[in-house]
Every structure is written in C-alpha cells, then in structure tokens.
Short mmCIF file of C-alpha atoms and ligand atoms in Angstrom, two decimals:
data_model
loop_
_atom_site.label_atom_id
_atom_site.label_comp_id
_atom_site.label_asym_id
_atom_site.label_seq_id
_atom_site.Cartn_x
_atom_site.Cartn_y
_atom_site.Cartn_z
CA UNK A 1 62.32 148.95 29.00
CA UNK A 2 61.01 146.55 26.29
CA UNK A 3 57.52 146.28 25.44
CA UNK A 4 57.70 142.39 23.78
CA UNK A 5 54.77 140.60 21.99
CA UNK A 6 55.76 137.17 21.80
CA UNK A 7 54.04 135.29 18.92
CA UNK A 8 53.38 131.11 19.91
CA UNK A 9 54.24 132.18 23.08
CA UNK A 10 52.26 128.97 24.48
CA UNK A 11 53.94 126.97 22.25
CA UNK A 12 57.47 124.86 23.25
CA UNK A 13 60.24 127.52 22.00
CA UNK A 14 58.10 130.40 23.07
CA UNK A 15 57.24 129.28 26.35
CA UNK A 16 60.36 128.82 27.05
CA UNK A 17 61.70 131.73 25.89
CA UNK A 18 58.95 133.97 27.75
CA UNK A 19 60.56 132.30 31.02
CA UNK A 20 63.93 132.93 30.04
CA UNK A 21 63.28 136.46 29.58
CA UNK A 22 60.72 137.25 31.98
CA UNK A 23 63.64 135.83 34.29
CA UNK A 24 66.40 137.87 33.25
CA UNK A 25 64.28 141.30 32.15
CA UNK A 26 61.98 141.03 35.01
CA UNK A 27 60.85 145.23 34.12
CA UNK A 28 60.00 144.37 30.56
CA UNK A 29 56.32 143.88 29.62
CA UNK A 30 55.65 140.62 27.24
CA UNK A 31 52.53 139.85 25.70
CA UNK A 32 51.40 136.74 24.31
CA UNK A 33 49.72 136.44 21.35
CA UNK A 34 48.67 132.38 20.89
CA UNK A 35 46.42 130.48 18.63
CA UNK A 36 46.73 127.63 20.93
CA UNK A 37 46.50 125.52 18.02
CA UNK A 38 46.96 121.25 19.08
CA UNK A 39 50.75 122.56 19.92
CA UNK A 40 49.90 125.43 22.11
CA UNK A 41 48.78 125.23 25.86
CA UNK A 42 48.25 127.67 28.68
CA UNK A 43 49.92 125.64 31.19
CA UNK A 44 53.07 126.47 29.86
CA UNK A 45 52.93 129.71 30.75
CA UNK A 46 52.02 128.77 34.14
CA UNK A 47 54.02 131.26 36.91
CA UNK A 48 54.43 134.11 34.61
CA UNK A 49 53.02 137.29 34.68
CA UNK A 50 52.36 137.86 31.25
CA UNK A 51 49.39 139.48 29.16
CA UNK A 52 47.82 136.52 27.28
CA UNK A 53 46.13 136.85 23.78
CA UNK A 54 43.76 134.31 22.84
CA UNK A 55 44.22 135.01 18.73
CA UNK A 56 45.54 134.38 15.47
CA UNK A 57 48.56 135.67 13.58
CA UNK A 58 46.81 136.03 10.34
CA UNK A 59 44.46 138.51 12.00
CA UNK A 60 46.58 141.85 10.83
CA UNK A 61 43.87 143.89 12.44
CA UNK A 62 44.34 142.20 15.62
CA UNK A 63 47.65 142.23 16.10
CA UNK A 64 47.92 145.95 14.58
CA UNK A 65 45.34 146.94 17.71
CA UNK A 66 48.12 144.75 20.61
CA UNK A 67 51.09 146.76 18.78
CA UNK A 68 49.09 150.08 19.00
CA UNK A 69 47.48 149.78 21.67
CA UNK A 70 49.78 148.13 23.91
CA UNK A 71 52.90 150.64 22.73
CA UNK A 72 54.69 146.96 21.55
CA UNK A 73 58.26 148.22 20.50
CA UNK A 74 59.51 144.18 19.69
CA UNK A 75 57.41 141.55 17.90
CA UNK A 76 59.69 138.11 18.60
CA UNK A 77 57.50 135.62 16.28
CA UNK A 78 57.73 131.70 17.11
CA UNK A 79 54.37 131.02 16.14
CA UNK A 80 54.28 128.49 13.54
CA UNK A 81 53.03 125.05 11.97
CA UNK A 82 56.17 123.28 12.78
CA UNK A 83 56.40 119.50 12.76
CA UNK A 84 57.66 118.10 9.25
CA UNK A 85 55.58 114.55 9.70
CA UNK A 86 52.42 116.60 10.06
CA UNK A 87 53.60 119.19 7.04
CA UNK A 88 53.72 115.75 4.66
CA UNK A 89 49.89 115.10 5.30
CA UNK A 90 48.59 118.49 5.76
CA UNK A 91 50.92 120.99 3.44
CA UNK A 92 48.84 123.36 3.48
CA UNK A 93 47.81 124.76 7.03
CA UNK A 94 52.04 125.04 6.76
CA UNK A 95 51.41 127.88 4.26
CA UNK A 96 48.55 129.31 5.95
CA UNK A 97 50.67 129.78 9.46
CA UNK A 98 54.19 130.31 8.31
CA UNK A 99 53.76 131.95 5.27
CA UNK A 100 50.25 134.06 5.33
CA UNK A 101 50.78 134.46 9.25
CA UNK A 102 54.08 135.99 8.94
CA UNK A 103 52.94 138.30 5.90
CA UNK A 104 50.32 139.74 8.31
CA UNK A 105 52.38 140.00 11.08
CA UNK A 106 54.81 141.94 9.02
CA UNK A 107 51.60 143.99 7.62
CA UNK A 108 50.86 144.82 10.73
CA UNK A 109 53.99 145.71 12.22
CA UNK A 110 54.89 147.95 8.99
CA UNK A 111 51.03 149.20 9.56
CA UNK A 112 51.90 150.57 13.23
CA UNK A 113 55.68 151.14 13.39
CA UNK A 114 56.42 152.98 10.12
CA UNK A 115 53.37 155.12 9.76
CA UNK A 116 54.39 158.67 10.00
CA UNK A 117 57.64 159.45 11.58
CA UNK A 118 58.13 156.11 12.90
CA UNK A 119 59.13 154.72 16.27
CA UNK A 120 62.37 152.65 17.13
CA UNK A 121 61.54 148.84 16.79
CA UNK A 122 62.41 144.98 15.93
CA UNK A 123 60.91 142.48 14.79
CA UNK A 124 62.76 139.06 15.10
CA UNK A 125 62.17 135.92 13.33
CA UNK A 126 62.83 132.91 14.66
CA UNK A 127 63.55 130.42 12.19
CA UNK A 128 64.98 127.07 10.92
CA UNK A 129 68.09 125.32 9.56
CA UNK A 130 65.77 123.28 7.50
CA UNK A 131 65.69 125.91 4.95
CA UNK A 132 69.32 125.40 3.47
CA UNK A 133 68.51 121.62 2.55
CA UNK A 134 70.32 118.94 3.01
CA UNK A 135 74.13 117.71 4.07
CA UNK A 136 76.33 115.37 3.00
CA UNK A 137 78.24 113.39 5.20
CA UNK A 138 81.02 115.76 4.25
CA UNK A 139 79.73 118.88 3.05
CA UNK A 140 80.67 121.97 5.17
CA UNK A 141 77.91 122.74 8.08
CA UNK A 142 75.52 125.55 6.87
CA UNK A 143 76.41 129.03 7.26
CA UNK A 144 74.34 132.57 6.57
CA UNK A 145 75.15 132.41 3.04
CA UNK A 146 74.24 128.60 2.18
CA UNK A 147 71.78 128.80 -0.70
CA UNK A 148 68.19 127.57 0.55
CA UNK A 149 66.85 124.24 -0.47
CA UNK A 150 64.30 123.70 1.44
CA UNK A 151 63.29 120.23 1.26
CA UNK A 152 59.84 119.54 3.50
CA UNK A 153 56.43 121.21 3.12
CA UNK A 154 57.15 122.77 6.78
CA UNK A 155 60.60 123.99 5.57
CA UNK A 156 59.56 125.52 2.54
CA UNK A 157 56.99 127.36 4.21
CA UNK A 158 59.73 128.60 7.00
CA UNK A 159 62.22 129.51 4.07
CA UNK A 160 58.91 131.86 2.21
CA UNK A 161 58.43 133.44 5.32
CA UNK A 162 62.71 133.88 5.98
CA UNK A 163 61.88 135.76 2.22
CA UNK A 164 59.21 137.68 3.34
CA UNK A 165 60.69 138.89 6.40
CA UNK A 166 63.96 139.85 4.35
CA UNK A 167 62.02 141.64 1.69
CA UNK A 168 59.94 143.81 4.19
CA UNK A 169 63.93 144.97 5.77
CA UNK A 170 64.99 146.04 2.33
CA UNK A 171 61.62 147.22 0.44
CA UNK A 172 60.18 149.23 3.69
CA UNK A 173 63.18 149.70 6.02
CA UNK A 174 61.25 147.12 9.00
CA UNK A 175 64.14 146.79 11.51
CA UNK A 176 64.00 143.00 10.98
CA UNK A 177 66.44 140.21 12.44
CA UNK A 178 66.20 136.55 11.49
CA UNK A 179 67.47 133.73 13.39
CA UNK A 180 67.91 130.24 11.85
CA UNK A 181 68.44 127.34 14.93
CA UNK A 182 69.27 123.90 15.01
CA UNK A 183 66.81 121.17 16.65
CA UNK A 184 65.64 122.22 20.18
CA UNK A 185 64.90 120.00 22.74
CA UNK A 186 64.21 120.45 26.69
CA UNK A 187 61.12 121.18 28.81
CA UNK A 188 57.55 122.00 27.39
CA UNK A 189 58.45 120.01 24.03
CA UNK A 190 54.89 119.05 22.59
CA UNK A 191 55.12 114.56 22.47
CA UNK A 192 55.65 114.31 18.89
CA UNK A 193 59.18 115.29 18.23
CA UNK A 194 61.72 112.50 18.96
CA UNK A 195 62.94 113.05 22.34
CA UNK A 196 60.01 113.61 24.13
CA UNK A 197 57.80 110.96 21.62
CA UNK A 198 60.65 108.47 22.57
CA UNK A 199 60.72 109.12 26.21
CA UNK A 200 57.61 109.13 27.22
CA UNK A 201 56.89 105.98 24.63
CA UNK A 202 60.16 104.32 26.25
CA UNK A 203 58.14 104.80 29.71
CA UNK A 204 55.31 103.16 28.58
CA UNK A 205 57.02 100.11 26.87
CA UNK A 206 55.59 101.25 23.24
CA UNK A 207 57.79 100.92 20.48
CA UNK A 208 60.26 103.36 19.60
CA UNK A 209 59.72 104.03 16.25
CA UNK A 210 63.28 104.56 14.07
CA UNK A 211 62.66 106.22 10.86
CA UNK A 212 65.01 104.51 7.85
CA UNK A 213 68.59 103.43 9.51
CA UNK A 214 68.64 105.86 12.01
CA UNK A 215 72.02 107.57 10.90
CA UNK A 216 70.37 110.88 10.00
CA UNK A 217 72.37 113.87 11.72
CA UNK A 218 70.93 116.91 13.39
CA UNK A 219 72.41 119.72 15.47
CA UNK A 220 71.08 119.43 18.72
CA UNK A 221 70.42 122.95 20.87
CA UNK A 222 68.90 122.68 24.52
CA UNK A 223 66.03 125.19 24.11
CA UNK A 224 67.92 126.99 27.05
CA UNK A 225 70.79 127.83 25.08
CA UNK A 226 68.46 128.97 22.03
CA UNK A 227 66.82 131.61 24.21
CA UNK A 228 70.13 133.11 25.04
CA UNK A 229 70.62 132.76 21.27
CA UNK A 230 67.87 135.11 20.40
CA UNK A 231 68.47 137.48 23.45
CA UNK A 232 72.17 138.29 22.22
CA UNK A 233 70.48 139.03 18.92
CA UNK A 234 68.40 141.50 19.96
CA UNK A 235 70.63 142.93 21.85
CA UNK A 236 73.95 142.91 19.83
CA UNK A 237 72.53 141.82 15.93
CA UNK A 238 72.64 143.70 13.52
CA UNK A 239 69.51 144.96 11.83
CA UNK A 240 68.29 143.69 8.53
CA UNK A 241 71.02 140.12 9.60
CA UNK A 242 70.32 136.43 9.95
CA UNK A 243 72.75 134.45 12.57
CA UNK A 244 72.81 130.62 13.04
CA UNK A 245 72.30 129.31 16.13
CA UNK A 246 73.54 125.51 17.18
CA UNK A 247 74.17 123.21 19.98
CA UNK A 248 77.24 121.94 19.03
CA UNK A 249 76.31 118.33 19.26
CA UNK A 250 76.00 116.80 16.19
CA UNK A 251 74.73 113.60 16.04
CA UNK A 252 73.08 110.79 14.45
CA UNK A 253 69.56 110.05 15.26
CA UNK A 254 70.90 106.65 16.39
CA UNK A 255 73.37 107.89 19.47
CA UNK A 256 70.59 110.54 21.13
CA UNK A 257 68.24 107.29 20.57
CA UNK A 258 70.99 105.08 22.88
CA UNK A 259 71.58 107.66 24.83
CA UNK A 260 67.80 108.17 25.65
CA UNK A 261 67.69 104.39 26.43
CA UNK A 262 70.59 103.89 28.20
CA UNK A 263 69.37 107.29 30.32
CA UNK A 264 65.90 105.43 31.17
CA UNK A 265 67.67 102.51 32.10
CA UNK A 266 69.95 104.61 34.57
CA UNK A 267 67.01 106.57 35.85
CA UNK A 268 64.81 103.56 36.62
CA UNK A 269 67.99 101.59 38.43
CA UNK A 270 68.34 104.55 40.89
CA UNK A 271 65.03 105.23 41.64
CA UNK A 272 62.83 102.17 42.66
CA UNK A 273 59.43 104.24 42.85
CA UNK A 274 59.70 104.77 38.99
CA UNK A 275 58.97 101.15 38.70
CA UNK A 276 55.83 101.89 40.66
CA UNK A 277 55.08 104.58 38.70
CA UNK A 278 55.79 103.23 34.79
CA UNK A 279 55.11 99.25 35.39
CA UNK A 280 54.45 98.60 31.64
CA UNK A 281 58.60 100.22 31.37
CA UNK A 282 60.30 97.65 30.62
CA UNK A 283 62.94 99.14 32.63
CA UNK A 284 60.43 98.17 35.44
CA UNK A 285 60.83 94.58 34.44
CA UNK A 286 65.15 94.54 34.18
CA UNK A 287 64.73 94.84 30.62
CA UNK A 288 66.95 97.38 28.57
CA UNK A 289 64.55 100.05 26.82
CA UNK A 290 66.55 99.86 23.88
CA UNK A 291 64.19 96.26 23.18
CA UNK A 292 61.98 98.61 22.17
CA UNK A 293 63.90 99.89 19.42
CA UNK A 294 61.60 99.69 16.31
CA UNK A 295 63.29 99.82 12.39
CA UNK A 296 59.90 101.45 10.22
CA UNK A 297 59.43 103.01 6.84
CA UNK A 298 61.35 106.41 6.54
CA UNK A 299 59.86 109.17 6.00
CA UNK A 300 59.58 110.74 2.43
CA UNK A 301 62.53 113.29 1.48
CA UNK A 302 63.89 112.40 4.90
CA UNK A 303 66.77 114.97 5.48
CA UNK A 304 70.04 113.31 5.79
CA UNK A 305 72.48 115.64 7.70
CA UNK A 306 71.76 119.32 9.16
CA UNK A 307 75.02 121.02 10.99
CA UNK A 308 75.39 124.71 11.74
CA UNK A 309 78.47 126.65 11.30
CA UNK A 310 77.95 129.23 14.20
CA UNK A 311 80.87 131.13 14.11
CA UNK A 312 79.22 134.38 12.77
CA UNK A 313 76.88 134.42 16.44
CA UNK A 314 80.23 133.39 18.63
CA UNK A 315 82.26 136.17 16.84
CA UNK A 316 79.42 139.04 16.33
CA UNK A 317 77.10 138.26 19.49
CA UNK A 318 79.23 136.34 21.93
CA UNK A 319 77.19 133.49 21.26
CA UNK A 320 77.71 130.12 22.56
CA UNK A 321 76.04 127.17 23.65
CA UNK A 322 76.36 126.63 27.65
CA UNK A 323 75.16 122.82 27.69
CA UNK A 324 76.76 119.77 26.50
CA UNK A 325 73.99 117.53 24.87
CA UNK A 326 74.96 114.67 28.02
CA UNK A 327 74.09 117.55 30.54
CA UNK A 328 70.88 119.20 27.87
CA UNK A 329 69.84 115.46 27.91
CA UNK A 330 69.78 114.71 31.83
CA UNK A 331 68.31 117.83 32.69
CA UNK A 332 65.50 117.65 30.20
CA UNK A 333 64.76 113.40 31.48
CA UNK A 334 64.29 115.03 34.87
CA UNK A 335 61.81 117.75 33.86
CA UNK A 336 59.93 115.19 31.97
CA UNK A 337 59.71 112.59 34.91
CA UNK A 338 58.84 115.44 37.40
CA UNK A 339 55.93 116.79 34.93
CA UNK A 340 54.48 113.71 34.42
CA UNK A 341 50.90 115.50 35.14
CA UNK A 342 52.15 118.02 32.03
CA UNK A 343 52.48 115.32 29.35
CA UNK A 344 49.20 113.09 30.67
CA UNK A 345 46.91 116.13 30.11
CA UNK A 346 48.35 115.78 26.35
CA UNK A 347 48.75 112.34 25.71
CA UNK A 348 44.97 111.84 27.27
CA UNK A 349 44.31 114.48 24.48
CA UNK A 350 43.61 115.06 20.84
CA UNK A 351 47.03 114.35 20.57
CA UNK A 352 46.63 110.35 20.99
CA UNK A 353 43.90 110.42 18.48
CA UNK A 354 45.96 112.30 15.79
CA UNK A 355 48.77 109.45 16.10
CA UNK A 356 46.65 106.83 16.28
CA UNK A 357 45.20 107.51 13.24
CA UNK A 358 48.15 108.24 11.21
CA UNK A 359 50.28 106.57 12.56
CA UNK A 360 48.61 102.94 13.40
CA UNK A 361 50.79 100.42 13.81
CA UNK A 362 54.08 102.74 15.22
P1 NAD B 401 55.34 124.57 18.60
O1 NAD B 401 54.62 123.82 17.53
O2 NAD B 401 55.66 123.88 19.89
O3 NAD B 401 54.51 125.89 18.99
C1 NAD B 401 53.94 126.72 18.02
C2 NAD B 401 53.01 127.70 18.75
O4 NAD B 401 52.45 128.58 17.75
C3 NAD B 401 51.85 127.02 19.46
O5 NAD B 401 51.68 127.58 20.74
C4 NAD B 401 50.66 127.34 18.57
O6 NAD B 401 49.43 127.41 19.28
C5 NAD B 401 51.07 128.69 18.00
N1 NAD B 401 50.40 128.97 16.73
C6 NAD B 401 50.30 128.17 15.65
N2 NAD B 401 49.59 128.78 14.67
C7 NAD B 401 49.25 129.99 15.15
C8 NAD B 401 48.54 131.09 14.62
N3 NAD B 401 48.00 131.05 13.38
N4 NAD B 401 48.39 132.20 15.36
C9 NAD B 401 48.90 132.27 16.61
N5 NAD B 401 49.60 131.24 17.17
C10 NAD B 401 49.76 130.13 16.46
O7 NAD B 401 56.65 125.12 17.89
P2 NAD B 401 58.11 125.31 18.48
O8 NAD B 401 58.84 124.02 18.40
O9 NAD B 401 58.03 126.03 19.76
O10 NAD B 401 58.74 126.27 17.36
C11 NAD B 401 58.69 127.69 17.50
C12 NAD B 401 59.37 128.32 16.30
O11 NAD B 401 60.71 127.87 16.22
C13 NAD B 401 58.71 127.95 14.98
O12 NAD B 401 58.70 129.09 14.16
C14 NAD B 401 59.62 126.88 14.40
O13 NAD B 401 59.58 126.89 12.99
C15 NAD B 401 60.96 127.33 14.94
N6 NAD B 401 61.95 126.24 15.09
C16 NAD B 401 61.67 125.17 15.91
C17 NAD B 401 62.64 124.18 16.07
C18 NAD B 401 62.41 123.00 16.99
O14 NAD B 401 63.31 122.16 17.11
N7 NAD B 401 61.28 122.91 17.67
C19 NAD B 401 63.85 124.25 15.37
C20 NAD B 401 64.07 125.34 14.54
C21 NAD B 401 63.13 126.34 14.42
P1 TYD B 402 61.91 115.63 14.70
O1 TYD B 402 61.96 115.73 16.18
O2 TYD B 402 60.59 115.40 14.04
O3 TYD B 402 62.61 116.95 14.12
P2 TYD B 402 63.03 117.33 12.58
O4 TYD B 402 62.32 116.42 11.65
O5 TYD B 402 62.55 118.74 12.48
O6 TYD B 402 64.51 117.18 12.51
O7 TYD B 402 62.87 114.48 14.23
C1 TYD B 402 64.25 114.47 14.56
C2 TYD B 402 64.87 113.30 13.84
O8 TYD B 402 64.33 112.09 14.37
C3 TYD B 402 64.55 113.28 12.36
O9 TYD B 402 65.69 112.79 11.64
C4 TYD B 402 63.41 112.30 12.25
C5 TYD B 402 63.70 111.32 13.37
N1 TYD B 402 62.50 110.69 13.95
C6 TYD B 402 62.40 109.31 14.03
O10 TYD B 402 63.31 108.57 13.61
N2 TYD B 402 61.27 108.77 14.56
C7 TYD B 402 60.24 109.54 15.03
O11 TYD B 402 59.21 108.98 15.51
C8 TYD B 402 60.37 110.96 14.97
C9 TYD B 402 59.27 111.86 15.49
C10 TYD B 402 61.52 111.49 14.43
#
C-alpha cells in the first residue's frame, strides 16, 4: 500500500488527481500538503478522506516531519505558481514556489529517504511542456529530448525545478520521475485560465478577451486523462525518466474559443432555466456568445505553438488519452454549470479584485 503526500493537493491538477486516486487506490493513504495560496481551496477536496496539511513547500523541516512521521513512501508534487499572465507581473514569487519550493522538497525527501540504509521511494514531478519553448507551425511536436527554451517567467521557473529534480536522481540516487503535460482543463480549474475565464465570462455577457489573433496552438489534455498519465508513471516509469503527456487535440486558441461559444449557445437552447439563471448571457437574449468575442493586446513573448509527441508514454506506459477534446469539453461545461456555487465563492473573492486591477478594461 502507498503512503502518498500530494503537494498543491487543493489546487486544480492536484485535486483532481487526489480523486482520481483515492478512487481507484481506495487502501492507499494520501496526505495533503497545501499552501492554499489565491489558487488553492479546501472545497476541492470536499468528499475525500484525506489528511490535510495547512503548510508551505519551502518549509524543509515541515515536510521532512509529514515524510517521517507519517512513513510517506511517494511525494507526487503539483504545488506550484502556475499561471504565465500572473508570472509576467510578479516573476518572482514564480522562483520562490517552483524553484526554492521544489529544492526543499527535494531536501527534505533526500533528508528522510536516503539517510542510512534507505527505504524504497518516488518522488514524481509533475511538470510542463512550456519548458521546451516554442513551435513553429511546422516544427516536429516536442519530445523527451527537445532542448529547453523556456520562454515565460512561470516556465523558466518549471524548467529550474525539471533541473533540480534531475540533478538530485543523478548526484544522490533520489528515485525521481518527471512528467511534462500539455494544457489541462476540466473540473476545479481556478477562473483565470481560458476555458473556465471564458465560460463563466461568456455566462455573464463580459467580454471574452482574445489575446493577439487567436491562432496560438496548445495541446489540450482533460485533467482526467492527465491523472491516468501520472498513475501509469508511477506504476510502469522508469526511475530517474521524464515522459510527455498530451491530449491529442491540438488546436488553435481560436477553435476551443468557437467551440466554447457555440457549446453555450447549445446549452442555453436546451435548457430554458439557464436563461433564468444567467439573464445578463446573451445566450439568454437569442444572441450568439461569440458577440462577445473581444481582439486585445497579446501578451508579451506569447508562445506560438506547443504539441507533444507522446509516443514514448503510449509505447513504455500504455499511455493514452481516453477523451476526445468534443467529449473533455461537454463534460467539463456541465461540471461548471452544476457548480455554479464552486466558482461564485471565487469570483465573489480576491480573485475579482486581482483582475480588476490588472486587467481593467478586459
Ligand atoms: P493551481 O495553481 O491550480 O494549484 C497550485 C496549488 O499549489 C494550489 O493549491 C496552491 O495553494 C498550492 N501552492 C502554491 N504554492 C505553494 C506552496 N509554497 N506550498 C504549498 N502549496 C502551494 O495549479 P495547477 O493548474 O493545478 O497545476 C499543478 C501543477 O501542474 C503545477 O506544477 C503546474 O506547473 C503543472 N502544470 C499545469 C498545467 C495546467 O494546464 N494547469 C499544465 C502543465 C503543468
Ligand atoms: P492559459 O489558460 O493561460 O494557459 P497557458 O498560457 O499556460 O497556455 O492560456 C491558454 C491560451 O489562451 C494561451 O495561448 C493564452 C490564451 N488566452 C487568451 O487568449 N485570453 C485569455 O484571457 C487567457 C487567460 C488566455
């Protein structure tokens, strides 16, 4: 039986994932270990039985006490900084998370599990394609061995910490797997990132803010699909290895955008009492969402293309994603309409003030 501390386990990745394996390992013990920085919140981790840590990853004492004391045989670390808009104002609480926080956690772990004879463990790193760069429209999708480039304050923190993590396998022998995903999506995902911003925005009749032309290409994983990602590589990776995990949907910003509208559109024409819910919609009113398509300024060293070549996690692990983005998309607009009283707790939050002061006028 596995003895798990989950890292950002309130956060949207690792909430998820603690349900996906609390589901599927029901004997294993998980703890939690959360800052619950603006991105983290309890409620995710509503229905689960799991030991919650109200702490800090940077605290190597802490954490060395939870992997002592609680006989922790696999760290799986999510907790991070991890929006790119917010790593262009604020580089440096980027560093402080991704790169000091994973130093200590790897401190710690090296601390506890290699002291004397040592004890069988893993730590996992969950990680970013961000890190190799940027694609042209051409260029072959990113595999293991694609030099980094990292491109964005929050993806050159995520590629220092990939280092670190790598550096602790070979210099100390830490049993250490990395995993390097395409952009998640699905339930719990914090109102900032583009489908949930857009959705809930689209509900509201706000504008829908396009950054550039729209044509920018990412990989898009149903957070689903990413948990059984990381599960196959702990059970089946090889130690000291980093696998690539996609979604198989590639696709400019512009079609998930359409999709998203036309979706609304769909949702609100089949269910009258949505109009009663979400009058200012302007799917309420007959009118298409995608009038609220808004053209702004892009944002600086705006990545143009990410793709994932997956084919070493299909081959070694088995790997492979079980939703279609159509299907990944649906499901998620139905979590988001029924937890409508999960996204008003935020958006009557901090949250609102944060965009409203940086972003003004979106
Ligand atoms: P998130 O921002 O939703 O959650 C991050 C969690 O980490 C929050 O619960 C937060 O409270 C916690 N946290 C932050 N700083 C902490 C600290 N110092 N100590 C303890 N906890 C702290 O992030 P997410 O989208 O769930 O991403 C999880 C991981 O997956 C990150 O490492 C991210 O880089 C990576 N990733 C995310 C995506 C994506 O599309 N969301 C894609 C690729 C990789
Ligand atoms: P995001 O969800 O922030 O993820 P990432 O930057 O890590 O890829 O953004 C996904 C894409 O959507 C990215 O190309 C930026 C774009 N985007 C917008 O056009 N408008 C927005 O308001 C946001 C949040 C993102």
């Amino acid at each position: 039986m596995t003895r798990m501390l989950v890292t950002g386990g309130a956060g949207f990745i690792g909430a998820n994932f603690v349900h996906f394996w609390a589901a599927h390992r029901p004997d294993d013990t998980i703890v939690v270990l959360d800052a619950l920085t603006y991105a983290g919140n309890r409620a995710n981790l509503a229905g689960t039985d799991v030991e919650f840590i109200h702490g800090d990853i940077r605290d190597t004492a802490l954490v060395e006490t939870l992997l002592a004391g609680r006989n922790i045989d696999t760290i799986v670390h999510f907790a991070a900084e991890s929006h790119v808009d917010r790593s262009l104002h604020g580089p440096s609480a980027f560093v402080d998370t991704n790169v000091i926080g994973t130093l200590s956690m790897l401190n710690a772990a090296r601390a506890v599990w290699l002291a004397g004879d040592g004890k069988p463990h893993r730590f996992h790193h969950v990680s970013t394609d961000e890190v190799y760069g940027s694609l042209g429209a051409d260029d072959p999708a990113f595999s293991e061995t694609t030099a980094y480039a990292p491109n964005s304050p929050y993806s050159a923190s995520k590629a220092a910490s990939d280092h670190l993590v790598r550096a602790w396998h070979h210099s100390y022998g830490l049993a250490v797997t990395t995993s390097n995903c395409s952009n998640n999506y699905g339930p719990f995902q914090f109102p900032e990132k583009l489908i949930p911003l857009f959705l809930i925005n689209a509900l509201h009749g706000r504008p829908l803010p396009i950054y550039g032309d729209g044509m920018q290409i990412r990989d898009w994983l149903h957070v689903e699909d990413h948990c059984r990602g990381i599960a196959a590589v702990l059970d089946r990776g090889r130690i000291g290895e980093v696998y690539n995990i996609g979604g198989g949907a590639e696709l400019p910003n512009i079609t998930v955008i359409d999709t998203l509208c036309a979706a609304v559109d769909a949702a609100f024409a089949a269910d009258p009492a949505l109009v009663l819910r979400f009058p200012g919609a302007p799917a309420a009113k007959g009118v298409a969402t995608a009038s609220l398509k808004t053209y702004v300024t892009d944002r600086p060293g705006h990545d143009r293309r990410y793709a994932i070549d997956e084919t070493k996690a299909r081959t070694e692990l088995g790997y492979a994603p079980t939703r279609t983005f159509e299907q990944g998309f649906a499901d998620t607009l139905a979590w988001y309409l029924g937890n409508e009283p999960w996204w008003r707790a935020i958006m009557d939050g901090s949250y609102r003030t944060w965009v409203d002061t940086n972003y003004a006028g979106r």
